[in-house]
Amino acid sequence: MTDATKQRLAPWIATAALFLVWELACRVFGVPEFILPTPSASFAALFEFFDAVMFNASFTLWVTLVGFAIAVVFGLALGVLVGASALTYAALYPILIGFNAIPKVAIVPILVIWFGIGAVPAILTAFLISFFPIVVNVATGIATLEPELKDVLRSLGARPMDILLKVGLPRSMPYFFASLKVAVTLAFVGSIISETIAGNRGIGYLMMQASSSFRVPLVFAGLIVVAVMGVGMYAVFAYIERRMTGWAFRGQA
Amino acid sequence: MSFIGIEDVSLRYGGADGTLAVQDCTLAIERGEFVALVGPSGCGKSTLLKMVSGLELPSAGSVYLDGHEVAGPQHGIGIAFQNATLLPWRTTLDNVLLPLEVSREYRASFRRNRAEHVERARGLLRTVGLDEFREHAPYQLSGGMQQRANLCRALIHEPDLLLLDEPFAALDAFTREELWGVLQQLFMDRRFTVILVTHDLRESVYLADTVHVVSKRPGRIVKSRRIELPRPRTLEMTFEPGFVDIVHELRDAISEIRAS
């Protein structure tokens, strides 16, 4: 087996091993199903309620991606604004940090008061939780421009906008795409928090309903589906990152 | 009047209590002259360079460039630093073309005259032996090749003035000596004015018409030495007594500064 094949197989084997250990531990120690169901019971629940799970999962995916899309646009714009000027950096950074420190769980009830129960609070929570890493990364990429390069461009008569468009933005793209991978998984956390607290649809709502009727295997089925969606979206953005900023990976690509 | 006039210039960084980087410095540079500034590290050589380009403004005194007082960043100067800072997402050729995309003189007509500009860039790359690497990414080039491309980028807009801040300091000795030859060739072909900041005395004597020795901080010119050796100068010349004597003379001047 070549090293490349080993690399490709390693994540699948590790995941299978995790499920195996989980299954064995539950059986050996006789853990009751309402405490920790086995993976096989969880998958059985997944197939038993397949239609309901898929209906709610696709709703969650849609809500997450809408919130994430808003976060990308807003995060990119704010990141450019914060990164391009030392003054906006000084002014906005403490607010951003403070805002990021607020638990988003605490915001959901407020969003429900404003917008009612449904998709809007979930979209907004996904957005609020995922824009921060995008802002920070884009701002870092722009603000860490080499001073020598800036001097070279300024002595040509380049305007600040030229420096931003020709150098600052392209330079921040690897940071931007790296942040998307993190942000999209955070967006799932946001939308599911919202659905769990105040939803009438979505995988978070499904898990709440299942746990209140002690269908613990179904709760775990929901968790597995969320994890799979998270890994899937991560892979999509990792692929886009490689395609868009191959130059940053040099020989490894 | 000289092409560049530095008159009683002082510069203090960081307000009234800050570090005095340059004090009462006076220097005149003629058009088409190759000047080297040498001196102990941290002596304000780079600061002088920045004041000529207008990237820093003096706290006292004046800098004149081509008859005008320098009051802000000047346009159309070529600058190259020790770090080549090529943009990793552009090919070598596109890196060399960057100045034409942003400089005031060329930006409006860049797209229209692109073919002509590419031809000019390739001409420069050919001179420094990089034409066949024009489609390579910067990380595929060696340090010496990156620095050659950096020189091309500094010269593509045909500036009258080229400012070089220790451009060869990070290179190995053989590559460095090779690039002295490349730079001398470009200088002889095009006759722009050059200010080279370096702490390599052989480099300064090989390349410059005049070597100015800068004192330790705060920097002032303490010695100016004309180098009358004929061009093109060769590496063999650097081992001849006449050349070695000049290097020793400069070395003594710097030793005196360091001891004082």
Coordinates of C-alpha atoms in Angstrom, one line a residue:
Chain A
M1 CA 0.0 0.0 0.0
T2 CA 1.5 3.4 -1.0
D3 CA 1.7 6.3 1.5
A4 CA -0.9 8.2 -0.6
T5 CA -3.4 5.4 -0.3
K6 CA -2.8 5.2 3.5
Q7 CA -3.3 8.9 3.7
R8 CA -6.6 8.6 1.9
L9 CA -7.9 5.7 3.9
A10 CA -6.7 6.9 7.3
P11 CA -9.8 9.2 8.1
W12 CA -12.3 6.4 7.1
I13 CA -10.5 3.8 9.3
A14 CA -10.2 6.2 12.2
T15 CA -14.0 7.0 12.0
A16 CA -14.9 3.3 11.7
A17 CA -12.7 2.6 14.7
L18 CA -14.4 5.3 16.7
F19 CA -17.9 3.7 16.0
L20 CA -16.5 0.3 16.8
V21 CA -15.1 1.3 20.2
W22 CA -18.3 3.1 21.0
E23 CA -20.4 0.1 20.1
L24 CA -18.2 -2.3 22.1
A25 CA -18.1 -0.1 25.1
C26 CA -21.9 0.2 25.2
R27 CA -22.3 -3.6 24.9
V28 CA -19.5 -4.6 27.3
F29 CA -20.6 -2.3 30.1
G30 CA -24.3 -2.7 29.4
V31 CA -25.0 1.0 29.1
P32 CA -28.8 1.6 28.9
E33 CA -30.1 2.9 25.6
F34 CA -31.6 6.1 27.2
I35 CA -28.2 7.1 28.6
L36 CA -26.0 6.3 25.6
P37 CA -27.4 4.3 22.7
T38 CA -25.0 2.2 20.5
P39 CA -24.2 3.5 17.0
S40 CA -26.1 0.6 15.5
A41 CA -29.2 1.7 17.5
S42 CA -28.6 5.3 16.3
F43 CA -28.3 4.2 12.7
A44 CA -31.4 2.0 13.1
A45 CA -33.3 5.1 14.4
L46 CA -31.9 7.1 11.5
F47 CA -33.4 4.7 8.9
E48 CA -36.6 4.2 10.8
F49 CA -37.3 8.0 10.7
F50 CA -35.4 8.6 7.5
D51 CA -38.0 10.9 5.9
A52 CA -38.4 13.1 9.0
V53 CA -34.6 13.3 9.5
M54 CA -34.0 14.2 5.9
F55 CA -36.8 16.8 5.9
N56 CA -35.4 18.5 9.0
A57 CA -31.8 18.1 8.0
S58 CA -32.3 19.8 4.6
F59 CA -34.1 22.6 6.3
T60 CA -31.1 23.0 8.7
L61 CA -28.7 22.9 5.8
W62 CA -30.6 25.6 3.9
V63 CA -30.9 27.8 7.0
T64 CA -27.2 27.4 7.8
L65 CA -26.1 28.2 4.3
V66 CA -28.2 31.3 4.1
G67 CA -26.8 32.5 7.4
F68 CA -23.3 31.6 6.3
A69 CA -23.7 33.4 3.0
I70 CA -24.6 36.6 4.8
A71 CA -21.6 36.1 7.1
V72 CA -19.3 35.7 4.1
V73 CA -20.4 39.0 2.5
F74 CA -20.6 40.9 5.7
G75 CA -17.3 39.4 7.1
L76 CA -15.4 40.1 4.0
A77 CA -16.6 43.7 3.8
L78 CA -15.9 44.3 7.5
G79 CA -12.6 42.5 7.4
V80 CA -11.4 44.8 4.5
L81 CA -12.6 47.8 6.4
V82 CA -10.8 46.8 9.7
G83 CA -7.7 45.6 7.9
A84 CA -7.2 48.5 5.6
S85 CA -7.1 51.3 8.2
A86 CA -5.3 51.4 11.5
L87 CA -8.0 53.7 12.8
T88 CA -11.0 51.4 12.1
Y89 CA -8.9 48.6 13.4
A90 CA -8.5 50.4 16.7
A91 CA -12.1 51.5 16.8
L92 CA -13.9 48.3 15.9
Y93 CA -11.7 45.5 17.2
P94 CA -12.7 45.7 20.9
I95 CA -16.4 45.8 19.9
L96 CA -15.8 42.7 17.7
I97 CA -14.1 40.8 20.5
G98 CA -16.7 41.8 23.0
F99 CA -19.5 40.7 20.6
N100 CA -17.8 37.4 20.0
A101 CA -17.5 36.8 23.7
I102 CA -21.3 36.9 24.1
P103 CA -22.8 33.4 24.1
K104 CA -25.1 33.2 21.1
V105 CA -27.5 31.1 23.2
A106 CA -28.4 34.3 25.1
I107 CA -29.2 36.1 21.9
V108 CA -31.7 33.6 20.5
P109 CA -34.6 34.6 22.8
I110 CA -34.1 38.2 21.8
L111 CA -34.2 37.2 18.1
V112 CA -37.4 35.3 18.7
I113 CA -39.0 38.4 20.3
W114 CA -38.0 40.4 17.3
F115 CA -38.7 37.9 14.5
G116 CA -40.9 35.2 15.9
I117 CA -40.2 31.4 15.8
G118 CA -38.9 30.0 12.5
A119 CA -36.1 30.3 10.0
V120 CA -35.2 33.9 10.6
P121 CA -33.7 33.5 14.2
A122 CA -31.8 30.4 13.0
I123 CA -30.4 32.2 10.0
L124 CA -29.3 35.2 12.1
T125 CA -27.7 33.0 14.8
A126 CA -25.8 31.1 12.1
F127 CA -24.7 34.4 10.7
L128 CA -23.8 36.0 14.1
I129 CA -21.7 33.0 15.2
S130 CA -19.8 32.6 11.9
F131 CA -18.8 36.0 10.7
F132 CA -16.2 36.7 13.4
P133 CA -13.4 34.3 12.1
I134 CA -13.9 35.7 8.6
V135 CA -13.5 39.3 9.7
V136 CA -10.4 38.5 11.8
N137 CA -8.7 36.5 9.1
V138 CA -9.4 38.9 6.2
A139 CA -8.3 41.8 8.4
T140 CA -5.1 40.0 9.4
G141 CA -4.3 39.2 5.8
I142 CA -4.6 42.8 4.8
A143 CA -2.9 44.3 7.8
T144 CA 0.2 42.1 7.7
L145 CA 1.2 43.4 4.2
E146 CA 5.0 43.8 4.1
P147 CA 5.9 47.4 4.7
E148 CA 8.6 47.2 2.0
L149 CA 6.1 46.2 -0.6
K150 CA 3.9 49.1 0.5
D151 CA 6.9 51.4 0.1
V152 CA 7.6 50.1 -3.4
L153 CA 4.0 50.7 -4.5
R154 CA 3.7 54.1 -2.8
S155 CA 6.8 55.3 -4.5
L156 CA 5.2 54.5 -7.9
G157 CA 2.3 56.7 -7.0
A158 CA -0.1 53.9 -6.3
R159 CA -3.3 55.0 -4.5
P160 CA -4.3 53.2 -1.3
M161 CA -7.2 51.6 -3.3
D162 CA -4.7 50.2 -5.8
I163 CA -2.6 48.7 -2.9
L164 CA -5.8 47.2 -1.5
L165 CA -7.0 45.7 -4.7
K166 CA -3.8 44.6 -6.3
V167 CA -2.0 43.3 -3.2
G168 CA -4.0 43.5 0.1
L169 CA -7.1 41.5 -1.1
P170 CA -5.3 38.8 -3.1
R171 CA -2.9 38.4 -0.2
S172 CA -5.7 37.9 2.3
M173 CA -7.5 35.3 0.2
P174 CA -5.7 32.3 1.7
Y175 CA -6.7 33.6 5.2
F176 CA -10.2 34.2 3.9
F177 CA -10.7 30.7 2.5
A178 CA -9.1 29.1 5.6
S179 CA -11.6 31.0 7.7
L180 CA -14.5 29.7 5.6
K181 CA -13.8 26.1 6.6
V182 CA -14.0 27.1 10.3
A183 CA -16.9 29.5 9.8
V184 CA -19.2 27.0 8.0
T185 CA -19.0 24.5 10.8
L186 CA -19.7 27.3 13.3
A187 CA -22.7 28.3 11.3
F188 CA -24.2 24.8 11.9
V189 CA -23.7 25.3 15.6
G190 CA -25.5 28.6 15.4
S191 CA -28.5 27.4 13.4
I192 CA -28.9 24.3 15.6
I193 CA -28.7 26.2 18.8
S194 CA -31.5 28.4 17.6
E195 CA -33.6 25.5 16.4
T196 CA -33.1 23.7 19.7
I197 CA -34.2 26.7 21.8
A198 CA -37.0 28.1 19.5
G199 CA -37.7 26.2 16.4
N200 CA -40.6 24.5 14.7
R201 CA -38.5 22.7 12.1
G202 CA -34.9 21.6 11.6
I203 CA -32.6 19.0 13.0
G204 CA -32.2 20.8 16.3
Y205 CA -36.0 20.9 16.7
L206 CA -36.1 17.2 15.8
M207 CA -33.5 16.4 18.5
M208 CA -35.4 18.4 21.1
Q209 CA -38.7 16.5 20.3
A210 CA -36.9 13.2 20.3
S211 CA -35.2 13.8 23.7
S212 CA -38.4 15.0 25.3
S213 CA -40.0 11.7 24.4
F214 CA -36.9 9.7 25.4
R215 CA -36.0 8.5 21.9
V216 CA -32.3 8.9 22.7
P217 CA -31.2 6.9 19.6
L218 CA -33.0 9.4 17.4
V219 CA -31.2 12.2 19.2
F220 CA -27.9 10.6 18.3
A221 CA -29.0 10.0 14.8
G222 CA -29.6 13.7 14.5
L223 CA -26.1 14.4 15.9
I224 CA -24.5 12.1 13.4
V225 CA -26.4 13.8 10.5
V226 CA -25.2 17.2 11.8
A227 CA -21.6 15.9 12.0
V228 CA -21.8 14.5 8.5
M229 CA -23.1 17.8 7.1
G230 CA -20.4 19.7 8.9
V231 CA -17.6 17.5 7.5
G232 CA -19.2 17.7 4.1
M233 CA -19.3 21.5 4.0
Y234 CA -15.8 21.6 5.4
A235 CA -14.6 19.4 2.6
V236 CA -16.4 21.6 0.0
F237 CA -14.6 24.7 1.3
A238 CA -11.3 23.0 1.7
Y239 CA -11.6 22.0 -2.0
I240 CA -12.5 25.6 -3.0
E241 CA -9.6 26.9 -1.0
R242 CA -7.2 24.7 -2.9
R243 CA -8.7 25.7 -6.2
M244 CA -8.7 29.5 -5.5
T245 CA -5.4 29.9 -3.7
G246 CA -3.2 27.1 -5.0
W247 CA -0.3 29.5 -4.9
A248 CA -0.3 29.6 -1.2
F249 CA 0.2 25.8 -1.0
R250 CA 3.2 25.8 -3.2
G251 CA 4.7 22.4 -3.9
Q252 CA 2.2 20.5 -1.7
A253 CA -0.8 21.0 -4.1
Chain B
M1 CA 21.9 72.5 -9.0
S2 CA 22.4 68.8 -8.3
F3 CA 19.8 66.2 -9.3
I4 CA 19.4 65.3 -5.6
G5 CA 20.2 67.8 -2.9
I6 CA 20.0 66.8 0.8
E7 CA 20.5 70.0 2.8
D8 CA 21.1 70.0 6.6
V9 CA 18.6 67.3 7.0
S10 CA 17.7 65.8 10.4
L11 CA 15.1 63.2 11.2
R12 CA 13.8 62.1 14.6
Y13 CA 11.5 59.2 14.9
G14 CA 8.7 59.1 17.5
G15 CA 8.2 62.8 18.5
A16 CA 10.5 65.2 20.4
D17 CA 12.0 62.5 22.7
G18 CA 12.4 60.0 20.0
T19 CA 15.5 58.6 18.4
L20 CA 17.5 60.9 16.2
A21 CA 18.2 58.8 13.2
V22 CA 19.9 61.4 10.9
Q23 CA 21.4 64.7 12.0
D24 CA 22.6 67.7 9.9
C25 CA 23.2 65.6 6.9
T26 CA 24.2 67.2 3.6
L27 CA 24.8 65.4 0.3
A28 CA 24.6 66.2 -3.4
I29 CA 24.0 63.7 -6.1
E30 CA 24.4 64.4 -9.8
R31 CA 22.1 63.0 -12.5
G32 CA 23.4 59.6 -13.7
E33 CA 25.6 59.2 -10.7
F34 CA 25.9 55.9 -8.9
V35 CA 26.2 56.6 -5.2
A36 CA 26.7 54.1 -2.4
L37 CA 26.0 54.8 1.3
V38 CA 28.0 52.6 3.6
G39 CA 28.2 52.7 7.4
P40 CA 27.7 50.7 10.6
S41 CA 24.3 49.1 10.9
G42 CA 21.5 51.2 12.3
C43 CA 23.2 54.4 11.2
G44 CA 20.3 55.9 9.3
K45 CA 21.3 54.9 5.8
S46 CA 17.9 53.5 5.0
T47 CA 16.3 56.6 6.6
L48 CA 18.2 58.8 4.1
L49 CA 16.9 56.7 1.3
K50 CA 13.3 57.0 2.5
M51 CA 13.7 60.8 2.7
V52 CA 14.8 61.0 -0.9
S53 CA 11.8 59.0 -2.0
G54 CA 9.5 61.1 0.3
L55 CA 8.3 58.0 2.2
E56 CA 9.7 59.8 5.3
L57 CA 9.8 63.6 5.6
P58 CA 12.7 65.3 7.4
S59 CA 12.1 66.9 10.8
A60 CA 14.5 69.7 9.8
G61 CA 16.3 70.7 6.6
S62 CA 15.2 70.0 3.0
V63 CA 15.5 67.3 0.4
Y64 CA 15.4 68.4 -3.3
L65 CA 14.8 66.1 -6.2
D66 CA 15.1 67.3 -9.7
G67 CA 14.7 70.9 -8.6
H68 CA 11.7 70.4 -6.4
E69 CA 11.5 70.1 -2.7
V70 CA 10.3 66.6 -1.6
A71 CA 7.1 67.1 0.4
G72 CA 5.5 63.6 0.0
P73 CA 5.9 60.2 -1.7
Q74 CA 7.5 60.8 -5.1
H75 CA 6.1 59.1 -8.1
G76 CA 8.0 57.1 -10.6
I77 CA 11.0 56.1 -8.4
G78 CA 12.3 52.5 -8.6
I79 CA 12.9 50.9 -5.2
A80 CA 14.2 47.4 -4.3
F81 CA 14.8 46.1 -0.8
Q82 CA 16.7 43.1 0.6
N83 CA 13.5 41.1 0.6
A84 CA 12.3 40.7 -3.0
T85 CA 8.6 40.8 -2.0
L86 CA 7.4 39.4 -5.2
L87 CA 3.6 38.6 -5.2
P88 CA 3.3 34.8 -4.9
W89 CA 0.1 34.6 -6.9
R90 CA 1.6 36.3 -10.0
T91 CA 4.0 34.9 -12.5
T92 CA 7.5 36.5 -12.7
L93 CA 6.4 38.5 -15.8
D94 CA 3.2 39.8 -14.1
N95 CA 5.2 40.7 -11.1
V96 CA 7.5 42.8 -13.3
L97 CA 4.5 44.4 -14.9
L98 CA 2.9 45.4 -11.6
P99 CA 4.4 48.9 -11.5
L100 CA 2.9 49.8 -14.9
E101 CA -0.6 48.8 -13.6
V102 CA -0.4 51.2 -10.6
S103 CA 2.0 54.1 -11.6
R104 CA 0.3 57.4 -12.5
E105 CA 2.1 57.6 -15.8
Y106 CA 1.1 54.2 -17.2
R107 CA -2.0 53.0 -15.5
A108 CA -4.5 54.7 -17.9
S109 CA -3.0 53.1 -21.0
F110 CA -1.8 49.8 -19.5
R111 CA -4.4 47.6 -21.0
R112 CA -4.3 49.2 -24.4
N113 CA -0.5 48.9 -24.7
R114 CA -0.1 45.6 -22.9
A115 CA 1.7 43.9 -25.7
E116 CA 4.3 46.7 -25.9
H117 CA 4.7 46.6 -22.1
V118 CA 5.1 42.8 -22.1
E119 CA 7.8 43.2 -24.8
R120 CA 9.6 45.8 -22.6
A121 CA 9.4 43.5 -19.5
R122 CA 10.7 40.6 -21.5
G123 CA 13.6 42.7 -22.7
L124 CA 14.5 43.5 -19.1
L125 CA 14.1 39.9 -18.0
R126 CA 16.4 38.9 -20.9
T127 CA 19.0 41.3 -19.7
V128 CA 19.1 39.7 -16.3
G129 CA 18.8 36.2 -17.8
L130 CA 15.3 35.4 -16.6
D131 CA 13.2 35.4 -19.8
E132 CA 12.7 31.7 -19.9
F133 CA 11.4 31.8 -16.3
R134 CA 8.8 34.5 -17.0
E135 CA 5.8 32.2 -16.6
H136 CA 7.3 30.7 -13.3
A137 CA 5.8 31.5 -9.9
P138 CA 8.2 33.3 -7.6
Y139 CA 8.6 30.3 -5.2
Q140 CA 10.0 28.4 -8.1
L141 CA 12.9 30.9 -8.4
S142 CA 16.0 30.8 -6.4
G143 CA 16.9 33.8 -4.1
G144 CA 19.2 35.3 -6.7
M145 CA 16.6 34.9 -9.4
Q146 CA 13.9 36.5 -7.2
Q147 CA 16.3 39.4 -6.6
R148 CA 16.9 39.8 -10.4
A149 CA 13.1 39.9 -10.9
N150 CA 12.9 42.5 -8.1
L151 CA 15.4 44.7 -10.0
C152 CA 13.4 44.3 -13.2
R153 CA 10.2 45.4 -11.3
A154 CA 12.1 48.4 -10.0
L155 CA 13.2 49.4 -13.5
I156 CA 10.2 48.5 -15.7
H157 CA 8.7 52.0 -15.6
E158 CA 12.1 53.5 -16.6
P159 CA 12.6 55.6 -13.5
D160 CA 15.3 58.3 -13.4
L161 CA 16.2 57.3 -9.9
L162 CA 16.7 53.8 -8.5
L163 CA 16.9 53.3 -4.7
L164 CA 18.4 50.1 -3.5
D165 CA 18.4 49.1 0.2
E166 CA 20.8 46.3 0.7
P167 CA 19.3 44.4 -2.3
F168 CA 22.0 41.7 -2.3
A169 CA 22.5 41.2 1.5
A170 CA 20.5 38.0 1.8
L171 CA 22.3 36.3 -1.1
D172 CA 25.3 34.0 -1.1
A173 CA 28.7 35.5 -2.1
F174 CA 28.8 34.0 -5.6
T175 CA 25.2 35.1 -6.5
R176 CA 25.9 38.5 -5.0
E177 CA 29.0 39.1 -7.2
E178 CA 27.0 37.9 -10.2
L179 CA 24.3 40.4 -9.6
W180 CA 26.8 43.2 -9.2
G181 CA 27.6 42.5 -12.8
V182 CA 23.9 42.5 -13.8
L183 CA 23.3 45.8 -12.0
Q184 CA 26.4 47.4 -13.5
Q185 CA 25.2 46.4 -17.0
L186 CA 21.8 47.8 -16.4
F187 CA 23.3 51.0 -15.1
M188 CA 25.7 51.4 -18.1
D189 CA 22.8 50.7 -20.6
R190 CA 20.3 53.1 -19.1
R191 CA 22.3 55.6 -17.0
F192 CA 19.7 56.2 -14.3
T193 CA 20.8 57.7 -11.0
V194 CA 21.3 55.1 -8.2
I195 CA 21.6 55.3 -4.5
L196 CA 22.7 52.0 -3.0
V197 CA 22.6 51.4 0.7
T198 CA 25.0 48.5 1.6
H199 CA 27.4 47.4 4.3
D200 CA 29.5 45.4 1.8
L201 CA 32.5 47.7 1.1
R202 CA 33.7 45.6 -2.0
E203 CA 30.2 45.9 -3.4
S204 CA 30.2 49.7 -2.9
V205 CA 33.6 50.2 -4.6
Y206 CA 32.7 47.8 -7.4
L207 CA 29.5 49.6 -8.3
A208 CA 29.6 53.2 -7.2
D209 CA 31.0 56.4 -8.7
T210 CA 31.0 57.9 -5.2
V211 CA 31.0 56.1 -1.8
H212 CA 29.7 58.1 1.1
V213 CA 30.5 56.9 4.6
V214 CA 27.8 57.5 7.1
S215 CA 28.6 57.9 10.8
K216 CA 26.9 55.9 13.5
R217 CA 23.5 57.1 14.7
P218 CA 22.6 59.9 14.3
G219 CA 23.8 59.6 10.8
R220 CA 25.9 62.2 9.0
I221 CA 28.3 61.9 6.0
V222 CA 31.8 61.7 7.4
K223 CA 33.7 60.8 4.3
S224 CA 33.1 60.9 0.6
R225 CA 35.3 58.9 -1.8
R226 CA 35.2 59.2 -5.6
I227 CA 35.9 55.9 -7.3
E228 CA 37.6 56.6 -10.6
L229 CA 38.0 53.0 -11.8
P230 CA 36.9 52.6 -15.4
R231 CA 33.7 50.7 -16.3
P232 CA 32.8 48.0 -16.9
R233 CA 34.5 46.9 -13.7
T234 CA 35.3 43.2 -13.4
L235 CA 35.5 40.8 -10.5
E236 CA 39.3 40.4 -11.2
M237 CA 39.7 44.1 -10.6
T238 CA 38.4 43.7 -7.1
F239 CA 41.6 41.8 -6.2
E240 CA 44.0 44.4 -7.7
P241 CA 45.9 46.7 -5.4
G242 CA 44.2 49.9 -6.5
F243 CA 40.8 48.5 -5.7
V244 CA 41.9 46.8 -2.4
D245 CA 43.5 50.1 -1.2
I246 CA 40.2 51.9 -1.6
V247 CA 38.4 49.2 0.3
H248 CA 41.0 49.5 3.1
E249 CA 40.7 53.2 3.2
L250 CA 36.9 52.9 3.6
R251 CA 37.3 50.2 6.2
D252 CA 39.6 52.4 8.3
A253 CA 37.1 55.2 8.1
I254 CA 34.4 52.9 9.4
S255 CA 36.6 51.4 12.1
E256 CA 37.3 55.0 13.4
I257 CA 33.5 55.6 13.6
R258 CA 32.9 52.4 15.5
A259 CA 35.7 53.1 17.9
S260 CA 34.6 56.7 18.6

